[in-house]
Amino acid sequence: MGRMHSRGKGISSSALPYKRTPPTWLKTAASDVEEMITKAAKKGQMPSQIGVLLRDQHGIPLVKSVTGSKILRILKAHGLAPEIPEDLYFLIKKAVAIRKHLERNRKDKDSKFRLILVESRIHRLARYYKRTKKLPPTWKYMTTERVNHCKHSGGLSEELSVRRLKPRALLEIIFMYRFKSLE
């Protein structure tokens, strides 16, 4: 299958081992692995970062073979799962970074084009997550221009300055506004 926004046709990917039992050399118990996962999640790490941490620092190659469930399911069971799916979060973060770059470099045509591609991926992924009920049906990705428009029309408080915020704070405000409109 080809790539979405490039000409590449690469299909390279890692191959999981056929054997689904934990390796014989691994002596870590399932409860210890779950404890490590919850501890890392409380520090604010995403599921993929937790998997890398377990693999590199603790020598746990595959969490599912040890515990019987994946990292995200363990996080959901403990109530520590991220509010929005991880891949969508990082795409939104990338779009916010590109918009911040475009504020300083207005004539950067390539960045404008890449922003369009990233935002189309965000909309496509959001549509999928709404269909699979991982996002609420009223969830909407809002760009900073739309947030500013809502601010001037009375949607957000006037003292809120979106331009001076860091990308993470901007994301929190966008989600806060979006979920506030649901109530």
Coordinates of N, CA and C in Angstrom, one line a residue:
M1 N 0.8 -1.2 0.0 CA 0.0 0.0 0.0 C 0.9 1.2 0.0
G2 N 0.5 2.2 -0.8 CA 1.3 3.4 -0.9 C 1.1 4.4 0.3
R3 N 1.9 5.4 0.4 CA 1.8 6.4 1.4 C 0.7 7.4 1.1
M4 N 0.2 8.0 2.1 CA -0.9 9.0 1.9 C -0.5 10.2 1.2
H5 N 0.6 10.9 1.7 CA 0.9 12.2 1.2 C 2.3 12.2 0.6
S6 N 2.8 11.1 0.0 CA 4.1 11.0 -0.7 C 4.0 10.0 -1.7
R7 N 5.1 9.9 -2.5 CA 5.1 8.9 -3.6 C 5.6 7.5 -3.2
G8 N 6.0 7.4 -2.0 CA 6.6 6.1 -1.6 C 5.7 5.0 -1.6
K9 N 6.2 3.8 -1.8 CA 5.4 2.5 -1.7 C 6.0 1.6 -0.7
G10 N 6.7 2.1 0.3 CA 7.4 1.2 1.2 C 6.5 0.4 2.1
I11 N 6.8 -0.8 2.3 CA 6.0 -1.7 3.2 C 6.8 -2.3 4.3
S12 N 8.0 -1.7 4.6 CA 8.8 -2.2 5.6 C 8.2 -2.0 7.0
S13 N 8.3 -3.0 7.8 CA 7.8 -2.9 9.2 C 8.4 -4.0 10.0
S14 N 8.3 -3.9 11.3 CA 8.9 -4.9 12.2 C 8.0 -6.1 12.2
A15 N 8.6 -7.3 12.4 CA 7.9 -8.5 12.5 C 7.8 -9.0 13.9
L16 N 6.6 -9.3 14.4 CA 6.5 -9.8 15.8 C 6.8 -11.3 15.8
P17 N 7.4 -11.7 16.9 CA 7.7 -13.2 17.0 C 6.4 -14.0 17.0
Y18 N 6.5 -15.2 16.4 CA 5.3 -16.1 16.3 C 4.9 -16.6 17.7
K19 N 5.9 -16.9 18.5 CA 5.6 -17.4 19.8 C 5.0 -16.3 20.7
R20 N 3.9 -16.6 21.3 CA 3.2 -15.5 22.1 C 3.5 -15.7 23.6
T21 N 4.2 -16.6 24.0 CA 4.6 -16.8 25.4 C 5.7 -15.8 25.8
P22 N 5.8 -15.4 27.0 CA 7.0 -14.5 27.4 C 8.3 -15.3 27.3
P23 N 9.4 -14.6 27.0 CA 10.7 -15.3 26.9 C 11.1 -16.0 28.2
T24 N 11.8 -17.0 28.1 CA 12.2 -17.8 29.3 C 13.2 -17.0 30.2
W25 N 13.9 -16.1 29.6 CA 14.9 -15.4 30.4 C 14.3 -14.2 31.1
L26 N 13.0 -13.9 30.8 CA 12.4 -12.8 31.5 C 11.8 -13.2 32.8
K27 N 12.2 -12.6 33.9 CA 11.8 -13.0 35.3 C 10.8 -12.0 35.9
T28 N 10.4 -11.0 35.2 CA 9.6 -10.0 35.8 C 8.1 -10.5 35.8
A29 N 7.5 -10.3 36.9 CA 6.1 -10.7 37.1 C 5.1 -9.7 36.4
A30 N 3.9 -10.2 36.1 CA 2.9 -9.4 35.4 C 2.5 -8.2 36.3
S31 N 2.4 -8.4 37.6 CA 2.0 -7.3 38.5 C 3.0 -6.2 38.5
D32 N 4.3 -6.6 38.5 CA 5.4 -5.6 38.5 C 5.4 -4.8 37.2
V33 N 5.1 -5.4 36.1 CA 5.0 -4.7 34.8 C 3.8 -3.7 34.8
E34 N 2.7 -4.2 35.3 CA 1.5 -3.2 35.4 C 1.9 -2.1 36.3
E35 N 2.6 -2.3 37.4 CA 3.0 -1.2 38.3 C 3.9 -0.2 37.6
M36 N 4.9 -0.8 36.9 CA 5.8 0.1 36.1 C 5.0 1.0 35.1
I37 N 4.0 0.4 34.4 CA 3.2 1.1 33.4 C 2.4 2.2 34.1
T38 N 1.7 1.9 35.2 CA 0.9 2.9 35.9 C 1.8 4.0 36.4
K39 N 3.0 3.7 36.9 CA 3.9 4.7 37.5 C 4.4 5.7 36.4
A40 N 4.7 5.1 35.2 CA 5.2 5.9 34.1 C 4.0 6.8 33.6
A41 N 2.8 6.2 33.5 CA 1.6 7.0 33.1 C 1.3 8.2 34.0
K42 N 1.5 8.0 35.3 CA 1.3 9.1 36.3 C 2.3 10.2 36.1
K43 N 3.5 9.8 35.6 CA 4.5 10.9 35.3 C 4.2 11.7 34.0
G44 N 3.2 11.2 33.3 CA 2.8 11.9 32.1 C 3.3 11.3 30.8
Q45 N 3.7 10.1 30.8 CA 4.2 9.5 29.5 C 3.1 8.9 28.8
M46 N 3.3 8.9 27.4 CA 2.3 8.3 26.5 C 2.5 6.8 26.4
P47 N 1.5 6.0 26.0 CA 1.7 4.6 25.9 C 2.9 4.1 25.0
S48 N 3.2 4.8 23.9 CA 4.4 4.4 23.1 C 5.7 4.7 23.9
Q49 N 5.7 5.8 24.6 CA 6.9 6.1 25.4 C 7.1 5.1 26.5
I50 N 6.0 4.6 27.1 CA 6.0 3.6 28.1 C 6.6 2.3 27.6
G51 N 6.2 1.9 26.4 CA 6.7 0.7 25.7 C 8.1 0.8 25.5
V52 N 8.6 1.9 25.0 CA 10.1 2.1 24.7 C 10.8 2.0 26.1
L53 N 10.3 2.7 27.1 CA 10.9 2.6 28.4 C 11.1 1.2 28.9
L54 N 10.0 0.4 28.8 CA 10.0 -1.0 29.3 C 11.0 -1.8 28.5
R55 N 11.0 -1.6 27.2 CA 11.9 -2.3 26.3 C 13.4 -2.0 26.6
D56 N 13.7 -0.7 26.7 CA 15.1 -0.3 26.8 C 15.7 -0.4 28.2
Q57 N 14.9 0.0 29.2 CA 15.5 0.0 30.5 C 15.2 -1.2 31.4
H58 N 14.1 -1.9 31.1 CA 13.7 -3.1 31.9 C 13.8 -4.4 31.1
G59 N 14.1 -4.3 29.8 CA 14.2 -5.6 29.1 C 13.0 -6.4 28.8
I60 N 11.8 -5.7 28.8 CA 10.5 -6.3 28.5 C 10.2 -6.1 27.0
P61 N 10.3 -7.2 26.2 CA 10.2 -7.0 24.8 C 8.7 -6.7 24.3
L62 N 7.8 -7.4 24.9 CA 6.4 -7.2 24.5 C 5.5 -7.4 25.8
V63 N 4.8 -6.3 26.1 CA 4.0 -6.3 27.3 C 2.8 -7.3 27.3
K64 N 2.2 -7.5 26.1 CA 1.1 -8.4 26.0 C 1.5 -9.8 26.3
S65 N 2.7 -10.2 25.9 CA 3.1 -11.6 26.2 C 3.3 -11.8 27.7
V66 N 3.6 -10.8 28.4 CA 3.9 -10.9 29.9 C 2.6 -10.8 30.7
T67 N 1.8 -9.7 30.4 CA 0.6 -9.4 31.2 C -0.7 -10.0 30.6
G68 N -0.7 -10.3 29.3 CA -1.9 -10.7 28.6 C -2.7 -9.6 28.0
S69 N -2.4 -8.4 28.3 CA -3.1 -7.3 27.7 C -2.1 -6.2 27.3
K70 N -2.5 -5.3 26.4 CA -1.7 -4.3 25.9 C -1.6 -3.1 26.9
I71 N -0.6 -2.2 26.6 CA -0.4 -1.1 27.5 C -1.6 -0.2 27.6
L72 N -2.2 0.1 26.5 CA -3.4 1.0 26.6 C -4.6 0.4 27.3
R73 N -4.7 -0.9 27.2 CA -5.8 -1.6 28.0 C -5.5 -1.5 29.5
I74 N -4.3 -1.7 29.8 CA -3.9 -1.6 31.2 C -4.1 -0.2 31.8
L75 N -3.8 0.8 31.0 CA -4.0 2.2 31.3 C -5.5 2.5 31.5
K76 N -6.3 1.9 30.6 CA -7.8 2.1 30.7 C -8.4 1.5 31.9
A77 N -7.8 0.3 32.3 CA -8.3 -0.4 33.5 C -8.0 0.4 34.7
H78 N -6.9 1.2 34.7 CA -6.5 2.0 35.9 C -7.0 3.4 35.8
G79 N -7.7 3.7 34.7 CA -8.2 5.1 34.5 C -7.2 6.1 34.1
L80 N -6.1 5.7 33.5 CA -5.0 6.6 33.2 C -4.8 6.7 31.7
A81 N -5.7 6.3 30.9 CA -5.6 6.4 29.4 C -5.7 7.8 29.0
P82 N -5.0 8.2 27.9 CA -5.1 9.6 27.4 C -6.5 9.9 26.9
E83 N -6.9 11.2 27.0 CA -8.2 11.7 26.7 C -8.5 11.5 25.2
I84 N -7.5 11.8 24.4 CA -7.6 11.6 22.9 C -6.6 10.6 22.5
P85 N -6.8 9.8 21.4 CA -5.8 8.8 21.0 C -4.4 9.5 20.7
E86 N -3.4 8.7 21.0 CA -2.0 9.2 20.9 C -1.6 9.8 19.5
D87 N -2.0 9.0 18.5 CA -1.6 9.5 17.1 C -2.3 10.8 16.7
L88 N -3.5 10.9 17.1 CA -4.2 12.2 16.9 C -3.6 13.3 17.7
Y89 N -3.3 13.1 18.9 CA -2.6 14.1 19.8 C -1.4 14.6 19.1
F90 N -0.5 13.7 18.6 CA 0.8 14.1 18.1 C 0.6 14.9 16.7
L91 N -0.4 14.5 16.0 CA -0.7 15.2 14.7 C -1.2 16.7 15.1
I92 N -2.0 16.8 16.1 CA -2.5 18.1 16.5 C -1.3 19.0 17.0
K93 N -0.4 18.3 17.7 CA 0.8 19.0 18.3 C 1.6 19.5 17.1
K94 N 1.8 18.7 16.1 CA 2.6 19.1 14.9 C 1.9 20.2 14.2
A95 N 0.6 20.2 14.0 CA -0.1 21.3 13.4 C 0.0 22.6 14.1
V96 N 0.0 22.5 15.5 CA 0.2 23.7 16.3 C 1.6 24.3 16.1
A97 N 2.6 23.4 16.0 CA 4.0 23.8 15.8 C 4.1 24.5 14.5
I98 N 3.5 23.9 13.4 CA 3.6 24.5 12.1 C 2.9 25.9 12.1
R99 N 1.8 26.0 12.7 CA 1.1 27.3 12.8 C 1.9 28.4 13.5
K100 N 2.6 27.9 14.6 CA 3.5 28.8 15.3 C 4.6 29.3 14.4
H101 N 5.2 28.4 13.6 CA 6.2 28.7 12.7 C 5.7 29.7 11.6
L102 N 4.5 29.5 11.1 CA 3.9 30.3 10.1 C 3.6 31.7 10.6
E103 N 3.4 31.9 11.9 CA 3.2 33.2 12.4 C 4.5 34.1 12.3
R104 N 5.6 33.4 12.4 CA 6.9 34.1 12.3 C 7.3 34.2 10.8
N105 N 7.0 33.2 10.0 CA 7.4 33.1 8.6 C 6.2 33.0 7.7
R106 N 5.6 34.1 7.4 CA 4.3 34.1 6.7 C 4.5 33.7 5.3
K107 N 5.7 33.8 4.7 CA 5.8 33.5 3.2 C 6.3 32.1 3.0
D108 N 6.4 31.3 4.0 CA 6.9 29.9 3.9 C 5.7 29.1 3.3
K109 N 5.8 29.0 1.9 CA 4.7 28.3 1.2 C 4.7 26.8 1.5
D110 N 5.9 26.2 1.6 CA 6.0 24.8 1.9 C 5.4 24.4 3.2
S111 N 5.6 25.2 4.2 CA 5.0 24.9 5.5 C 3.4 25.1 5.4
K112 N 2.9 26.0 4.6 CA 1.5 26.1 4.5 C 0.9 24.9 3.8
F113 N 1.6 24.4 2.8 CA 1.2 23.1 2.2 C 1.2 22.0 3.1
R114 N 2.3 21.8 3.9 CA 2.5 20.7 4.8 C 1.4 20.8 5.9
L115 N 1.0 22.0 6.3 CA 0.0 22.2 7.3 C -1.4 21.7 6.8
I116 N -1.6 21.9 5.5 CA -2.9 21.4 4.9 C -2.9 19.9 4.9
L117 N -1.7 19.3 4.6 CA -1.6 17.8 4.6 C -1.8 17.3 6.0
V118 N -1.2 17.9 7.0 CA -1.3 17.4 8.4 C -2.8 17.6 8.9
E119 N -3.4 18.7 8.6 CA -4.8 18.9 9.0 C -5.7 18.0 8.3
S120 N -5.4 17.6 7.1 CA -6.3 16.6 6.4 C -6.2 15.3 7.1
R121 N -5.0 14.9 7.5 CA -4.8 13.7 8.3 C -5.5 13.7 9.6
I122 N -5.5 14.9 10.2 CA -6.2 15.0 11.5 C -7.7 14.8 11.3
H123 N -8.3 15.4 10.3 CA -9.7 15.3 10.0 C -10.1 13.8 9.7
R124 N -9.2 13.2 8.9 CA -9.5 11.8 8.5 C -9.4 10.9 9.7
L125 N -8.4 11.1 10.6 CA -8.3 10.3 11.8 C -9.4 10.5 12.8
A126 N -9.8 11.8 12.9 CA -10.9 12.1 13.8 C -12.2 11.5 13.3
R127 N -12.4 11.5 12.0 CA -13.6 10.8 11.5 C -13.6 9.3 11.8
Y128 N -12.5 8.7 11.7 CA -12.4 7.3 12.1 C -12.6 7.0 13.6
Y129 N -12.0 7.9 14.4 CA -12.2 7.7 15.9 C -13.6 8.0 16.3
K130 N -14.3 8.9 15.6 CA -15.7 9.2 15.9 C -16.6 7.9 15.6
R131 N -16.2 7.3 14.4 CA -17.0 6.2 14.0 C -16.8 5.0 14.9
T132 N -15.6 4.8 15.4 CA -15.3 3.7 16.4 C -15.6 4.1 17.8
K133 N -16.1 5.3 18.0 CA -16.6 5.8 19.4 C -15.4 6.0 20.4
K134 N -14.2 6.3 19.8 CA -13.1 6.6 20.7 C -13.1 8.1 21.0
L135 N -13.8 8.9 20.2 CA -14.0 10.3 20.4 C -15.5 10.6 20.4
P136 N -15.9 11.6 21.2 CA -17.4 11.9 21.2 C -17.8 12.4 19.8
P137 N -19.0 12.2 19.4 CA -19.5 12.6 18.1 C -19.4 14.1 17.8
T138 N -19.4 14.9 18.8 CA -19.4 16.4 18.7 C -18.0 16.9 18.7
W139 N -17.0 16.1 18.8 CA -15.6 16.5 18.9 C -15.2 17.2 17.6
K140 N -14.5 18.3 17.6 CA -14.1 19.0 16.4 C -12.7 19.5 16.6
Y141 N -11.9 19.4 15.5 CA -10.5 20.0 15.6 C -10.7 21.5 15.2
M142 N -10.2 22.4 16.1 CA -10.4 23.8 15.8 C -9.0 24.4 15.6
T143 N -8.8 25.2 14.6 CA -7.6 25.9 14.4 C -7.6 27.1 15.2
T144 N -6.4 27.7 15.3 CA -6.3 28.9 16.2 C -7.2 30.1 15.6
E145 N -7.3 30.2 14.3 CA -8.1 31.2 13.7 C -9.6 31.0 14.2
R146 N -10.1 29.8 14.2 CA -11.4 29.5 14.6 C -11.6 29.8 16.1
V147 N -10.6 29.5 16.9 CA -10.6 29.8 18.3 C -10.7 31.3 18.5
N148 N -9.9 32.1 17.8 CA -9.9 33.5 17.9 C -11.2 34.1 17.5
H149 N -11.8 33.5 16.4 CA -13.1 33.9 16.0 C -14.2 33.7 17.1
C150 N -14.1 32.5 17.7 CA -15.0 32.2 18.8 C -14.8 33.2 20.0
K151 N -13.5 33.5 20.2 CA -13.2 34.4 21.3 C -13.9 35.8 21.1
H152 N -13.8 36.3 19.9 CA -14.4 37.6 19.6 C -15.9 37.6 19.5
S153 N -16.4 36.4 19.3 CA -17.9 36.3 19.2 C -18.5 35.9 20.6
G154 N -17.6 35.9 21.6 CA -18.1 35.6 23.0 C -17.9 34.2 23.4
G155 N -17.3 33.3 22.7 CA -17.2 31.9 23.0 C -16.1 31.7 24.1
L156 N -15.0 32.4 24.0 CA -13.9 32.2 25.0 C -13.8 33.6 25.7
S157 N -13.2 33.5 26.9 CA -13.0 34.7 27.7 C -12.0 35.7 27.0
E158 N -12.3 37.0 27.2 CA -11.5 38.0 26.5 C -10.1 38.1 26.9
E159 N -9.8 37.8 28.2 CA -8.4 37.9 28.7 C -7.5 36.8 28.1
L160 N -8.0 35.8 27.4 CA -7.2 34.7 26.9 C -6.5 35.1 25.6
S161 N -5.2 35.1 25.6 CA -4.4 35.5 24.5 C -3.8 34.2 23.9
V162 N -4.4 33.7 22.8 CA -4.0 32.4 22.2 C -2.6 32.5 21.6
R163 N -2.2 33.7 21.0 CA -1.0 33.8 20.3 C 0.3 33.6 21.2
R164 N 0.2 33.9 22.5 CA 1.4 33.8 23.4 C 1.5 32.5 24.1
L165 N 0.6 31.6 23.9 CA 0.6 30.3 24.6 C 1.5 29.3 24.0
K166 N 2.0 28.4 24.8 CA 2.8 27.3 24.4 C 1.9 26.3 23.7
P167 N 2.4 25.5 22.8 CA 1.5 24.5 22.1 C 0.7 23.7 23.0
R168 N 1.3 23.2 24.1 CA 0.6 22.3 25.0 C -0.6 23.0 25.7
A169 N -0.3 24.3 26.1 CA -1.4 25.1 26.7 C -2.5 25.4 25.7
L170 N -2.1 25.6 24.5 CA -3.0 25.9 23.4 C -3.9 24.7 23.2
L171 N -3.4 23.5 23.2 CA -4.2 22.3 23.0 C -5.2 22.1 24.1
E172 N -4.7 22.4 25.4 CA -5.6 22.2 26.5 C -6.8 23.2 26.4
I173 N -6.5 24.4 25.9 CA -7.6 25.4 25.8 C -8.5 25.0 24.7
I174 N -8.0 24.5 23.6 CA -8.9 24.1 22.5 C -9.8 23.0 23.0
F175 N -9.3 22.0 23.7 CA -10.1 20.9 24.2 C -11.1 21.3 25.3
M176 N -10.6 22.2 26.1 CA -11.5 22.7 27.2 C -12.7 23.4 26.6
Y177 N -12.4 24.3 25.6 CA -13.5 25.0 24.9 C -14.5 24.0 24.2
R178 N -13.9 23.0 23.6 CA -14.7 22.1 22.8 C -15.6 21.3 23.8
F179 N -15.1 20.8 24.9 CA -15.9 20.0 25.8 C -16.8 20.9 26.6
K180 N -16.5 22.2 26.8 CA -17.4 23.1 27.5 C -18.6 23.3 26.6
S181 N -18.5 23.3 25.3 CA -19.6 23.6 24.4 C -20.6 22.4 24.4
L182 N -20.1 21.2 24.9 CA -21.0 20.0 24.9 C -22.0 20.1 26.0
E183 N -21.7 20.8 27.1 CA -22.6 20.9 28.3 C -23.8 21.8 28.1

